């Protein structure tokens, strides 16, 4: 999944959230990864500040009882605060055994994640 940082419309966010809800409810096994571009969500503390879209997304994850596994920042750019934009979302906590982060490829500013699933 990719949520563009340039399209922050409520309509686009609602469409994405509805799509995630349909997919997660439609399958017993659910695994989704992507760049969701929500830098204002603190996944360690389960809070979103400022952006309504981020708050709605975090609420969706909690309401649907989904698990977001990526806790460490995945984007590092210059002097900007590192943020966790790249997410790994599953239905069950034990779906992901471990996540190994590697340095970005080339000139990229996102870490490369390697996941181990059950």
mmCIF file of C-alpha atoms in Angstrom:
data_model
loop_
_atom_site.group_PDB
_atom_site.id
_atom_site.type_symbol
_atom_site.label_atom_id
_atom_site.label_comp_id
_atom_site.label_asym_id
_atom_site.label_seq_id
_atom_site.Cartn_x
_atom_site.Cartn_y
_atom_site.Cartn_z
ATOM 1 C CA UNK A 1 0.000 0.000 0.000
ATOM 2 C CA UNK A 2 1.214 3.507 -0.723
ATOM 3 C CA UNK A 3 -0.363 6.693 0.600
ATOM 4 C CA UNK A 4 1.049 9.674 -1.227
ATOM 5 C CA UNK A 5 2.388 12.455 0.997
ATOM 6 C CA UNK A 6 0.984 14.993 -1.475
ATOM 7 C CA UNK A 7 -2.653 13.753 -1.318
ATOM 8 C CA UNK A 8 -3.907 14.301 2.200
ATOM 9 C CA UNK A 9 -7.573 14.699 1.315
ATOM 10 C CA UNK A 10 -10.133 13.313 3.739
ATOM 11 C CA UNK A 11 -11.838 11.515 0.839
ATOM 12 C CA UNK A 12 -8.651 9.661 -0.148
ATOM 13 C CA UNK A 13 -7.898 8.731 3.461
ATOM 14 C CA UNK A 14 -11.467 7.459 3.951
ATOM 15 C CA UNK A 15 -11.229 5.349 0.778
ATOM 16 C CA UNK A 16 -7.964 3.813 1.941
ATOM 17 C CA UNK A 17 -9.336 3.124 5.437
ATOM 18 C CA UNK A 18 -12.477 1.509 4.009
ATOM 19 C CA UNK A 19 -10.350 -0.641 1.704
ATOM 20 C CA UNK A 20 -8.200 -1.808 4.616
ATOM 21 C CA UNK A 21 -11.303 -2.568 6.677
ATOM 22 C CA UNK A 22 -12.828 -4.655 3.854
ATOM 23 C CA UNK A 23 -9.597 -6.570 3.250
ATOM 24 C CA UNK A 24 -8.963 -7.320 6.914
ATOM 25 C CA UNK A 25 -12.532 -8.477 7.524
ATOM 26 C CA UNK A 26 -12.530 -10.603 4.390
ATOM 27 C CA UNK A 27 -9.675 -12.889 5.349
ATOM 28 C CA UNK A 28 -8.482 -14.859 8.337
ATOM 29 C CA UNK A 29 -4.865 -14.295 7.312
ATOM 30 C CA UNK A 30 -4.109 -10.628 6.703
ATOM 31 C CA UNK A 31 -0.715 -9.057 6.038
ATOM 32 C CA UNK A 32 -0.274 -5.583 4.597
ATOM 33 C CA UNK A 33 2.886 -3.542 4.205
ATOM 34 C CA UNK A 34 3.489 -0.155 2.761
ATOM 35 C CA UNK A 35 4.478 3.468 3.041
ATOM 36 C CA UNK A 36 1.528 5.152 4.739
ATOM 37 C CA UNK A 37 3.161 8.570 5.277
ATOM 38 C CA UNK A 38 1.794 9.242 8.755
ATOM 39 C CA UNK A 39 4.793 10.796 10.534
ATOM 40 C CA UNK A 40 2.620 12.112 13.402
ATOM 41 C CA UNK A 41 1.722 8.637 14.687
ATOM 42 C CA UNK A 42 3.825 7.433 17.591
ATOM 43 C CA UNK A 43 3.461 3.651 17.327
ATOM 44 C CA UNK A 44 5.301 2.880 20.551
ATOM 45 C CA UNK A 45 2.797 4.932 22.570
ATOM 46 C CA UNK A 46 -0.206 4.343 20.280
ATOM 47 C CA UNK A 47 -0.998 8.046 19.821
ATOM 48 C CA UNK A 48 -1.498 10.342 16.849
ATOM 49 C CA UNK A 49 -1.135 14.100 17.110
ATOM 50 C CA UNK A 50 -2.317 16.888 14.849
ATOM 51 C CA UNK A 51 -3.397 15.342 11.573
ATOM 52 C CA UNK A 52 -7.036 14.075 11.494
ATOM 53 C CA UNK A 53 -6.091 11.479 8.890
ATOM 54 C CA UNK A 54 -3.436 10.025 11.200
ATOM 55 C CA UNK A 55 -5.875 9.906 14.113
ATOM 56 C CA UNK A 56 -8.508 8.186 11.942
ATOM 57 C CA UNK A 57 -5.951 5.657 10.678
ATOM 58 C CA UNK A 58 -4.744 4.811 14.186
ATOM 59 C CA UNK A 59 -8.365 4.473 15.308
ATOM 60 C CA UNK A 60 -9.030 2.076 12.400
ATOM 61 C CA UNK A 61 -6.049 -0.098 13.368
ATOM 62 C CA UNK A 62 -7.257 -0.213 16.979
ATOM 63 C CA UNK A 63 -10.975 -0.688 16.167
ATOM 64 C CA UNK A 64 -10.265 -3.550 13.768
ATOM 65 C CA UNK A 65 -7.872 -5.086 16.328
ATOM 66 C CA UNK A 66 -5.037 -5.114 13.808
ATOM 67 C CA UNK A 67 -1.382 -5.227 14.813
ATOM 68 C CA UNK A 68 1.198 -2.777 13.519
ATOM 69 C CA UNK A 69 4.608 -4.400 13.989
ATOM 70 C CA UNK A 70 7.104 -1.734 12.879
ATOM 71 C CA UNK A 71 8.150 0.254 15.946
ATOM 72 C CA UNK A 72 11.474 1.753 14.899
ATOM 73 C CA UNK A 73 11.746 4.725 12.518
ATOM 74 C CA UNK A 74 12.056 3.708 8.879
ATOM 75 C CA UNK A 75 12.651 7.112 7.279
ATOM 76 C CA UNK A 76 15.717 9.224 7.939
ATOM 77 C CA UNK A 77 16.214 12.431 5.952
ATOM 78 C CA UNK A 78 18.754 15.094 6.778
ATOM 79 C CA UNK A 79 17.986 16.927 10.002
ATOM 80 C CA UNK A 80 14.294 15.905 9.989
ATOM 81 C CA UNK A 81 13.052 13.846 12.919
ATOM 82 C CA UNK A 82 13.190 10.139 11.949
ATOM 83 C CA UNK A 83 9.689 8.729 11.457
ATOM 84 C CA UNK A 84 7.924 5.398 11.097
ATOM 85 C CA UNK A 85 6.217 5.669 7.711
ATOM 86 C CA UNK A 86 6.670 2.103 6.472
ATOM 87 C CA UNK A 87 4.306 -0.211 8.316
ATOM 88 C CA UNK A 88 3.721 -3.931 8.673
ATOM 89 C CA UNK A 89 0.113 -4.670 9.624
ATOM 90 C CA UNK A 90 -1.378 -8.069 10.425
ATOM 91 C CA UNK A 91 -4.452 -9.515 12.045
ATOM 92 C CA UNK A 92 -2.516 -11.578 14.568
ATOM 93 C CA UNK A 93 0.377 -10.465 16.766
ATOM 94 C CA UNK A 94 2.299 -13.727 16.242
ATOM 95 C CA UNK A 95 2.250 -13.495 12.428
ATOM 96 C CA UNK A 96 5.573 -11.632 12.422
ATOM 97 C CA UNK A 97 8.429 -13.229 14.331
ATOM 98 C CA UNK A 98 11.071 -10.572 13.750
ATOM 99 C CA UNK A 99 11.937 -7.509 11.690
ATOM 100 C CA UNK A 100 15.489 -6.767 10.629
ATOM 101 C CA UNK A 101 16.135 -3.263 9.361
ATOM 102 C CA UNK A 102 18.877 -2.646 6.843
ATOM 103 C CA UNK A 103 20.276 0.685 5.606
ATOM 104 C CA UNK A 104 18.490 2.376 2.679
ATOM 105 C CA UNK A 105 19.284 1.298 -0.864
ATOM 106 C CA UNK A 106 21.235 3.793 -2.956
ATOM 107 C CA UNK A 107 20.223 7.366 -2.195
ATOM 108 C CA UNK A 108 16.912 6.363 -0.615
ATOM 109 C CA UNK A 109 15.793 7.678 2.758
ATOM 110 C CA UNK A 110 13.718 4.653 3.840
ATOM 111 C CA UNK A 111 15.224 1.634 5.569
ATOM 112 C CA UNK A 112 14.845 -1.792 4.011
ATOM 113 C CA UNK A 113 12.898 -4.221 6.203
ATOM 114 C CA UNK A 114 13.271 -7.983 6.172
ATOM 115 C CA UNK A 115 10.437 -9.802 7.898
ATOM 116 C CA UNK A 116 10.228 -13.307 9.260
ATOM 117 C CA UNK A 117 6.725 -14.705 9.329
ATOM 118 C CA UNK A 118 5.425 -17.779 11.078
#
